[in-house]
CSV table of C-alpha atoms in Angstrom, one decimal:
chain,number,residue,atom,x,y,z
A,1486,UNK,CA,0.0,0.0,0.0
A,1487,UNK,CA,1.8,3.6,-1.0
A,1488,UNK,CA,1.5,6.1,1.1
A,1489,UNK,CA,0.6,9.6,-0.2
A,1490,UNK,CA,3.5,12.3,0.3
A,1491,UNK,CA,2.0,15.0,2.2
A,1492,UNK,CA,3.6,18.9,2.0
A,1493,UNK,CA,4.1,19.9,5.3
A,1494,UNK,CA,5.0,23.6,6.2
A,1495,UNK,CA,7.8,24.6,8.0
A,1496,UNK,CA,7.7,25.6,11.6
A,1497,UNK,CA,8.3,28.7,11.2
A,1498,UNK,CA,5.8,28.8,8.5
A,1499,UNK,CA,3.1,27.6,11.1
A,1500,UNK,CA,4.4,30.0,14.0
A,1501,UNK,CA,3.5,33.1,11.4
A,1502,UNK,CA,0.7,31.7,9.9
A,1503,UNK,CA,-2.0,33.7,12.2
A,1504,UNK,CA,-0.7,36.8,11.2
A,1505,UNK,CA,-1.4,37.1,7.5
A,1506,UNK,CA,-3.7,39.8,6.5
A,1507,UNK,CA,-5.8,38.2,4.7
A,1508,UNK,CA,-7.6,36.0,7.4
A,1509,UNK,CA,-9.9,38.1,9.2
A,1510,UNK,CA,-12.2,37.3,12.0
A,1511,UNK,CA,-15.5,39.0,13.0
A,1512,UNK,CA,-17.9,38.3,15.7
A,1513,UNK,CA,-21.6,39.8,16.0
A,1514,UNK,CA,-23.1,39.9,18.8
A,1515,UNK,CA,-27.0,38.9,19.3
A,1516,UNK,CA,-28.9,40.2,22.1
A,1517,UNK,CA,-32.2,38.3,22.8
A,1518,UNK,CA,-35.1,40.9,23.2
A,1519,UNK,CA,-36.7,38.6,25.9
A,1520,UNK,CA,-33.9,38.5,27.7
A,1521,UNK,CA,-33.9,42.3,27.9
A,1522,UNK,CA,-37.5,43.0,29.1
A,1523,UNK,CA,-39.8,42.1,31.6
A,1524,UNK,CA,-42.8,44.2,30.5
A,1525,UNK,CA,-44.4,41.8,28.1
A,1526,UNK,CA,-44.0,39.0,25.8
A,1527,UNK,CA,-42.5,39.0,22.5
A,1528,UNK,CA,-42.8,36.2,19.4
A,1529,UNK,CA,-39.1,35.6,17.7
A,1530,UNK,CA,-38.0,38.0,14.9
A,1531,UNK,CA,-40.8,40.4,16.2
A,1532,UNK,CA,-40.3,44.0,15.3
A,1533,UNK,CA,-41.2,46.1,18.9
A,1534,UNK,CA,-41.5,49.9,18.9
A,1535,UNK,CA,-41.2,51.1,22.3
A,1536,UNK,CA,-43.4,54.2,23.1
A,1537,UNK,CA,-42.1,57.5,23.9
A,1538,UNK,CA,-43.3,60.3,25.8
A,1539,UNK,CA,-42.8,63.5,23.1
A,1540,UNK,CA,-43.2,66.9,24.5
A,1541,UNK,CA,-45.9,69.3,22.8
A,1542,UNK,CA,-43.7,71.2,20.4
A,1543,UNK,CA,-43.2,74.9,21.5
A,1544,UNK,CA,-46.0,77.6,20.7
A,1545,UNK,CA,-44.1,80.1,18.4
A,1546,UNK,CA,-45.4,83.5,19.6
A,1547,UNK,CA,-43.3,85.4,17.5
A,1548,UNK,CA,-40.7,85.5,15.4
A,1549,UNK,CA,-36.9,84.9,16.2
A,1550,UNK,CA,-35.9,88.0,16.1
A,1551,UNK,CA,-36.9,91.0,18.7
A,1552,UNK,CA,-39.9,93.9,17.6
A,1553,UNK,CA,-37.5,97.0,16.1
A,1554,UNK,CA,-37.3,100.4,17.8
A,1555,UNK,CA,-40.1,101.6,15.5
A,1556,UNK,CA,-41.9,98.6,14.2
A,1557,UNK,CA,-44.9,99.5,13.0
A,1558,UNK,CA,-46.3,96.9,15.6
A,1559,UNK,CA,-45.2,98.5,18.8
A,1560,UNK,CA,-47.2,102.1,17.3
A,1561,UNK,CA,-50.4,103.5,18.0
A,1562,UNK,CA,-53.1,104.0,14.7
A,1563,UNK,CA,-56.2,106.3,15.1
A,1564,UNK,CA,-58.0,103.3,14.9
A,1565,UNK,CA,-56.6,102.2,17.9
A,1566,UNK,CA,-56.9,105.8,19.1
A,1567,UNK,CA,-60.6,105.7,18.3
A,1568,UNK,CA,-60.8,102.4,20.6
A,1569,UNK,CA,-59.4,103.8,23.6
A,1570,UNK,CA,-61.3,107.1,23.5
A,1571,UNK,CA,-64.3,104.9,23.1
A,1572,UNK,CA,-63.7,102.7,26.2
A,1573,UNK,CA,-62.8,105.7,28.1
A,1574,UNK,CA,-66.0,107.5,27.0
A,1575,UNK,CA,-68.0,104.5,28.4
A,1576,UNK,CA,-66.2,104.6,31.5
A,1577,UNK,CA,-66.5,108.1,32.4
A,1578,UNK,CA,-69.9,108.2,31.5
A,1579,UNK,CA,-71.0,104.9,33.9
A,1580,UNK,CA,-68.9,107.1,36.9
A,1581,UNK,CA,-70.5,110.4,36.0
A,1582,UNK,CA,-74.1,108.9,36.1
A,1583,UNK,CA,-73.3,107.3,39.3
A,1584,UNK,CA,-72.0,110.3,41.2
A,1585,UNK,CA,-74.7,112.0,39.9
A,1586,UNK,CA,-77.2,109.4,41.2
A,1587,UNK,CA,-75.2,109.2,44.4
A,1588,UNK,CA,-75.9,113.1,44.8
A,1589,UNK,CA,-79.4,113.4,44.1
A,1590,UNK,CA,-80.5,109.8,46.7
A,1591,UNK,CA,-78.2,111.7,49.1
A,1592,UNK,CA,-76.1,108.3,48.9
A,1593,UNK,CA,-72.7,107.9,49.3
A,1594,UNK,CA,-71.4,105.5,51.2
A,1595,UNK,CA,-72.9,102.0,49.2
A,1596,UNK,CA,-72.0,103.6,46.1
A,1597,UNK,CA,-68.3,104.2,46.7
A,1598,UNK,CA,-67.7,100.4,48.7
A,1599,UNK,CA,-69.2,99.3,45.3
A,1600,UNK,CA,-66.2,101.1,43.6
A,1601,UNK,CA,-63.5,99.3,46.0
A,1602,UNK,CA,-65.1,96.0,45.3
A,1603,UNK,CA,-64.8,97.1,41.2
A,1604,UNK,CA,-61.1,97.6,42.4
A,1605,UNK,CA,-61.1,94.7,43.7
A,1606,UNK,CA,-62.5,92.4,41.2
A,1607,UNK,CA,-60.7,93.8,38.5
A,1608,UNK,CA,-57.3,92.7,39.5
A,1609,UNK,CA,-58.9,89.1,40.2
A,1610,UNK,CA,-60.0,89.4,36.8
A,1611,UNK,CA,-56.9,90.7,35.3
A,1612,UNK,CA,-54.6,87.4,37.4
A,1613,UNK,CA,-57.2,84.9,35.7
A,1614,UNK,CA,-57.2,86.1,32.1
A,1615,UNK,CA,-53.6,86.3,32.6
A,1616,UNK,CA,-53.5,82.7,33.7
A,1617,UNK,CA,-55.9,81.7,30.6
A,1618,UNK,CA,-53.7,83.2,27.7
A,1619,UNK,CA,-50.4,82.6,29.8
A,1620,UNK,CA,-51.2,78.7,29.7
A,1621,UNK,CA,-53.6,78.1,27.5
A,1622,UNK,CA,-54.9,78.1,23.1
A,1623,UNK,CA,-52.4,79.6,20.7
A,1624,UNK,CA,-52.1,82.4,17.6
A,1625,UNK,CA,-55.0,80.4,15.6
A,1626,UNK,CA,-57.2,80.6,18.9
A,1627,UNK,CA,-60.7,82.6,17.9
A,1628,UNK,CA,-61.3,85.6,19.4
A,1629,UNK,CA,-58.3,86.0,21.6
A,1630,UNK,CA,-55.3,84.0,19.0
A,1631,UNK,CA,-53.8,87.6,18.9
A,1632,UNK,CA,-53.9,88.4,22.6
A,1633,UNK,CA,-52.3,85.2,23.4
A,1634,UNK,CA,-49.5,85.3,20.8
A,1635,UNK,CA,-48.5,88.9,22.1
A,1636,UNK,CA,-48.5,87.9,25.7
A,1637,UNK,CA,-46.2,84.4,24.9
A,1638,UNK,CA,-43.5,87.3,23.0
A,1639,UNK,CA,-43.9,89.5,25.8
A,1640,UNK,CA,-42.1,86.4,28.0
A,1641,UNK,CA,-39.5,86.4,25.4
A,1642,UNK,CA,-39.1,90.6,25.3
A,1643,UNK,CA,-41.1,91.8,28.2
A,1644,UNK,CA,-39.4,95.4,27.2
A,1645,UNK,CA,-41.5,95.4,24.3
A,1646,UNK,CA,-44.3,96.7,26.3
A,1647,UNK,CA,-42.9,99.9,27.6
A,1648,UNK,CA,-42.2,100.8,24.0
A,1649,UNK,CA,-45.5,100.4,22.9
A,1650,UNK,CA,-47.6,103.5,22.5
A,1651,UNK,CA,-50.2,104.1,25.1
A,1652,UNK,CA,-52.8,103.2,22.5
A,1653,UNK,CA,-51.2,100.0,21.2
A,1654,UNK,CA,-51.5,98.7,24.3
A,1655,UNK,CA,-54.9,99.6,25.5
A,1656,UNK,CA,-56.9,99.6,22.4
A,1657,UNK,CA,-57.7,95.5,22.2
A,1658,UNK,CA,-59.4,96.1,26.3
A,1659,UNK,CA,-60.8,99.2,25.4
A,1660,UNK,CA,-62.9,97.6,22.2
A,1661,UNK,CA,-63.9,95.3,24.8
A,1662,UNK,CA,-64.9,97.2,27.5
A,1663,UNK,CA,-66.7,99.8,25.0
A,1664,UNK,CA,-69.3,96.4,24.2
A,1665,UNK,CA,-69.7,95.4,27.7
A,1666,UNK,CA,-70.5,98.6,29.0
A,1667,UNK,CA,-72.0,100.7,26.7
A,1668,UNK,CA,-75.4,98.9,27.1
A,1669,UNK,CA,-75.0,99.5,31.1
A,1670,UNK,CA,-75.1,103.2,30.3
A,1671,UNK,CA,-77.8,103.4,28.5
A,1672,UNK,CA,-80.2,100.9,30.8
A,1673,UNK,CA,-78.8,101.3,33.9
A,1674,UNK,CA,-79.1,104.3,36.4
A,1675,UNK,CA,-78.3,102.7,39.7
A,1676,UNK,CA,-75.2,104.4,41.0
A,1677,UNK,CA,-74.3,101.3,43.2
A,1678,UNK,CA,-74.2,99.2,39.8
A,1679,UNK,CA,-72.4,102.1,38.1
A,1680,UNK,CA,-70.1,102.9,41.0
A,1681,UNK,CA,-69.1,99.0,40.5
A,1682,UNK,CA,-68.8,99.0,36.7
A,1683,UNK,CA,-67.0,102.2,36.3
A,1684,UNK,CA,-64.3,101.5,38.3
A,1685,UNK,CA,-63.8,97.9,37.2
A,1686,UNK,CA,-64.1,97.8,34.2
A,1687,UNK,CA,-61.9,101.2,33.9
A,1688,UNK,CA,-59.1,99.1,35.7
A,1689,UNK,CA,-59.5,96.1,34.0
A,1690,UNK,CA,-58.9,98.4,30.6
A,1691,UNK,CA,-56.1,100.3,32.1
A,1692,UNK,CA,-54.3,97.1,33.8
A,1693,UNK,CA,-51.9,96.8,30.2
A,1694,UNK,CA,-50.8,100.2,31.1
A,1695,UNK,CA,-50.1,99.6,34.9
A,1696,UNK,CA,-48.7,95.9,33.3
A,1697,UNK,CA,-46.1,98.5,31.2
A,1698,UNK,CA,-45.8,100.8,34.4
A,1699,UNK,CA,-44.3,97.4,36.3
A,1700,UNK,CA,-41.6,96.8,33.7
A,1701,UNK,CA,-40.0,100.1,33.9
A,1702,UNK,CA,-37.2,101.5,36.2
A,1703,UNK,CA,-38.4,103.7,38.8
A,1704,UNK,CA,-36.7,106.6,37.4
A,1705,UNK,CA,-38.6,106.8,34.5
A,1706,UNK,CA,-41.9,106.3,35.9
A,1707,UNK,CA,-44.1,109.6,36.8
A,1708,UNK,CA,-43.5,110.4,40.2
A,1709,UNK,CA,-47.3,109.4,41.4
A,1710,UNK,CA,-47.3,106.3,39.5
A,1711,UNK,CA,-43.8,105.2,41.9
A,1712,UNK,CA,-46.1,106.6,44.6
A,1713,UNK,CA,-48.7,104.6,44.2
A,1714,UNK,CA,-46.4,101.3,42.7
A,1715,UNK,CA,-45.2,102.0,46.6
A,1716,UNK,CA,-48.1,102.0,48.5
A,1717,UNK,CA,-49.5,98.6,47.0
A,1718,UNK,CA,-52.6,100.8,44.9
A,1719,UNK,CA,-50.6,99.6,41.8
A,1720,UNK,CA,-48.7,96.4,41.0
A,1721,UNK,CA,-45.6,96.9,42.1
A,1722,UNK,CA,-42.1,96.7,39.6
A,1723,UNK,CA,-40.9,94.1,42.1
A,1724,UNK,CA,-43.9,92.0,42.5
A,1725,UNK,CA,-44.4,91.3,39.0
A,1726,UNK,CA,-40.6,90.6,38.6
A,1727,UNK,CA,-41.4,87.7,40.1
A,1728,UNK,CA,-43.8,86.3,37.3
A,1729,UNK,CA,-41.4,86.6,35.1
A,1730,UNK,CA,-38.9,84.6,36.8
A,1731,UNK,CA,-38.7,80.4,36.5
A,1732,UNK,CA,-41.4,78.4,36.9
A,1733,UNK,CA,-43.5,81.3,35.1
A,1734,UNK,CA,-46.5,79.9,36.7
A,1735,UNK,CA,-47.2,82.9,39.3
A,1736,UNK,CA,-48.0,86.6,40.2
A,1737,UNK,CA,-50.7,87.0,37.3
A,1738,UNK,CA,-52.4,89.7,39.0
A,1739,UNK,CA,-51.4,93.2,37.0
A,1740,UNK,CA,-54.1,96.1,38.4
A,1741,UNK,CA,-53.0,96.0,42.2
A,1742,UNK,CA,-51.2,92.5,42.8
A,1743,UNK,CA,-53.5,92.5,45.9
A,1744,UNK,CA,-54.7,89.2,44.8
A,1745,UNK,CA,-51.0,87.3,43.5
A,1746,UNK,CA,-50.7,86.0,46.9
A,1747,UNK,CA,-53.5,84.8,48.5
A,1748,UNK,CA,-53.7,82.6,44.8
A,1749,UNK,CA,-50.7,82.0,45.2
A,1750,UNK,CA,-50.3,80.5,48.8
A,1751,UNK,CA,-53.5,78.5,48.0
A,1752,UNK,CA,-52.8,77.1,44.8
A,1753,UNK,CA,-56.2,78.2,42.9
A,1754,UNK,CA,-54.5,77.9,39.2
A,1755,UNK,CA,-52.8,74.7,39.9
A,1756,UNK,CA,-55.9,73.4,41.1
A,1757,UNK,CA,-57.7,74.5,38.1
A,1758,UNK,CA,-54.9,73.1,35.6
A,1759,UNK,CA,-55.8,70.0,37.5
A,1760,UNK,CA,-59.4,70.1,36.8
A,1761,UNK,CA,-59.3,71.1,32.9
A,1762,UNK,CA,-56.8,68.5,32.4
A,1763,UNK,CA,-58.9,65.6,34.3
A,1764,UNK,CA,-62.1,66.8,32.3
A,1765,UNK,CA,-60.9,68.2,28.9
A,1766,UNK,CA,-57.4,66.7,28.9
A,1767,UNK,CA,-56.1,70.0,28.3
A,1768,UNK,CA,-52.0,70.3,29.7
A,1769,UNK,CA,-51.4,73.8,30.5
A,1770,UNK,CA,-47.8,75.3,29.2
A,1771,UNK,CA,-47.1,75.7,32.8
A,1772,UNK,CA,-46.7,72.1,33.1
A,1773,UNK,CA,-43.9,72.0,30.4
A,1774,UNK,CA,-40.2,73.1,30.9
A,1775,UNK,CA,-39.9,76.1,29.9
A,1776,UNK,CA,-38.6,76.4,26.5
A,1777,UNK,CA,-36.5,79.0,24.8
A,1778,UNK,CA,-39.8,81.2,23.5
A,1779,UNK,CA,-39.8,81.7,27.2
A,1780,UNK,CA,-36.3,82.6,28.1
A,1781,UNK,CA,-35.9,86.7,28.3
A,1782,UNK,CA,-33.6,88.3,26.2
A,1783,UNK,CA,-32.7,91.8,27.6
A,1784,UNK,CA,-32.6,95.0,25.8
A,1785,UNK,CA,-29.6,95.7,22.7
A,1786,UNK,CA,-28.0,98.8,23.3
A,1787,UNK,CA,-29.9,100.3,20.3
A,1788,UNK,CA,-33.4,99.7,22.0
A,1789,UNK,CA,-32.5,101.5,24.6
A,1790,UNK,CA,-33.5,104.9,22.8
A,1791,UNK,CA,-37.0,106.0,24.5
A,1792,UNK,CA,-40.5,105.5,21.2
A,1793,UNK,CA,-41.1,109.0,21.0
């Protein structure tokens, strides 16, 4: 029987052999999804998408870029004019017919404790609207889009307001206020009622211009509105600091503040989040971190020219 001749390699052949480039090994690595989780149960080669928790994406109130100096936006038009000298009209007429009817029943007392509790009211009703449009529907919201997308820039620029022209800022209350109490005038004559709607509804249409008054420094304020920022009559510069300081989700009062911290202290907004989000499933922006449409951006040296 012949044997077959073999070709054998030389040692040293066999010591290098594991080193020649051309041999290469690679390993993959399988991990089992069952091994992995405990949550449920999953069939072999099944394809599992684990849910994630996206945050809503961020209401754009304005653009990226800061209102100019004289952007046509931050400026009074006579239509705007025409507004406010409607509103104020209204006003002055519900106070004049209730002085007048305070005079001639020889009443005075009932009629002006119904024009502190129109004081009163108003800033309550100033801290919750604030709330509402602070938290809550967006620029395409009906009736009130444009209200809400100015106050979500005024986060971003809250200097923007104390360059807006006295009518700018008042006119969108003032249209409002004209509505509501123009039909008081004209059926009403009870200076109790009057006493009460001429005084709240005056301060609910003049809270953007005590909100502007609370953004300023004290030195360029009118000596009587410091006065009065001082004695608590008007919100106060440093009280309304505070709303605009993380979480964002306080001090919405801006007639007097007299009401930021008694809701505040007993949690009257976070208890109403919690009730339109268990009944409409409505999250407030509150809730959220705050995002960068939120973050103030101070004042360029260029804006820092007074809006003549």
């Amino acid at each position: 029987m012949s044997i077959l001749t073999q070709n054998k390699l030389p040692l040293s052949s066999q010591r290098h052999f594991h080193t020649c480039p051309s041999l290469t090994i690679r390993t993959t690595r399988v991990h089992c999804l069952a091994a992995t989780t405990t949550k449920r149960k999953t069939e072999p080669n099944q394809l599992v998408i684990e849910p994630r928790l996206v945050p809503p994406p961020p209401s754009k109130a304005t653009g990226s870029t800061p209102p100019r100096l004289n952007d046509p936006s931050l400026q009074s038009t006579w239509s705007h004019r025409a507004w406010v000298a409607s509103g104020c009209t209204t006003v002055l007429i519900s106070l004049a017919k209730s002085i007048v009817g305070a005079a001639n029943l020889h009443v005075w007392a009932e009629p002006t404790l119904a024009a502190l509790v129109g004081y009163i009211v108003a800033d309550l009703g100033s801290g919750v609207y604030h709330w509402g449009i602070d938290n809550y529907g967006g620029d395409s919201t009906p009736i009130f889009g444009a209200q809400i997308e100015a106050f979500q820039g005024h986060h971003k620029w809250p200097w923007t307001i104390t360059r807006r022209q006295f009518a700018n800022n008042l006119h969108a209350l003032a249209r409002a206020i004209t509505f509501v109490v123009l039909p008081i005038d004209l059926i009403c004559d009870d200076p109790i009622v009057l006493g009460f709607v001429s005084t709240c509804s005056g301060c609910i249409m003049f809270s953007q211009q005590f909100h502007a008054w609370a953004h300023m420094t004290k030195s360029r304020l009118p000596p009587l509105v410091a006065a009065l920022q001082d004695l608590g009559i008007l919100v106060s510069r440093s009280q309304h600091a505070a709303h605009h300081r993380p979480p964002y989700n306080n001090n919405y009062c801006i007639v007097s503040g007299v009401w930021n911290e008694f809701l505040d202290n007993q949690q009257v907004f976070e208890a109403l989040e919690m009730l339109l989000f268990f009944k409409l499933g409505v999250r407030p922006r509150s809730w959220s971190e705050p995002n960068s449409d939120w973050t103030e951006e101070t004042e360029a040296p260029s804006q820092l020219t007074p809006n003549l």
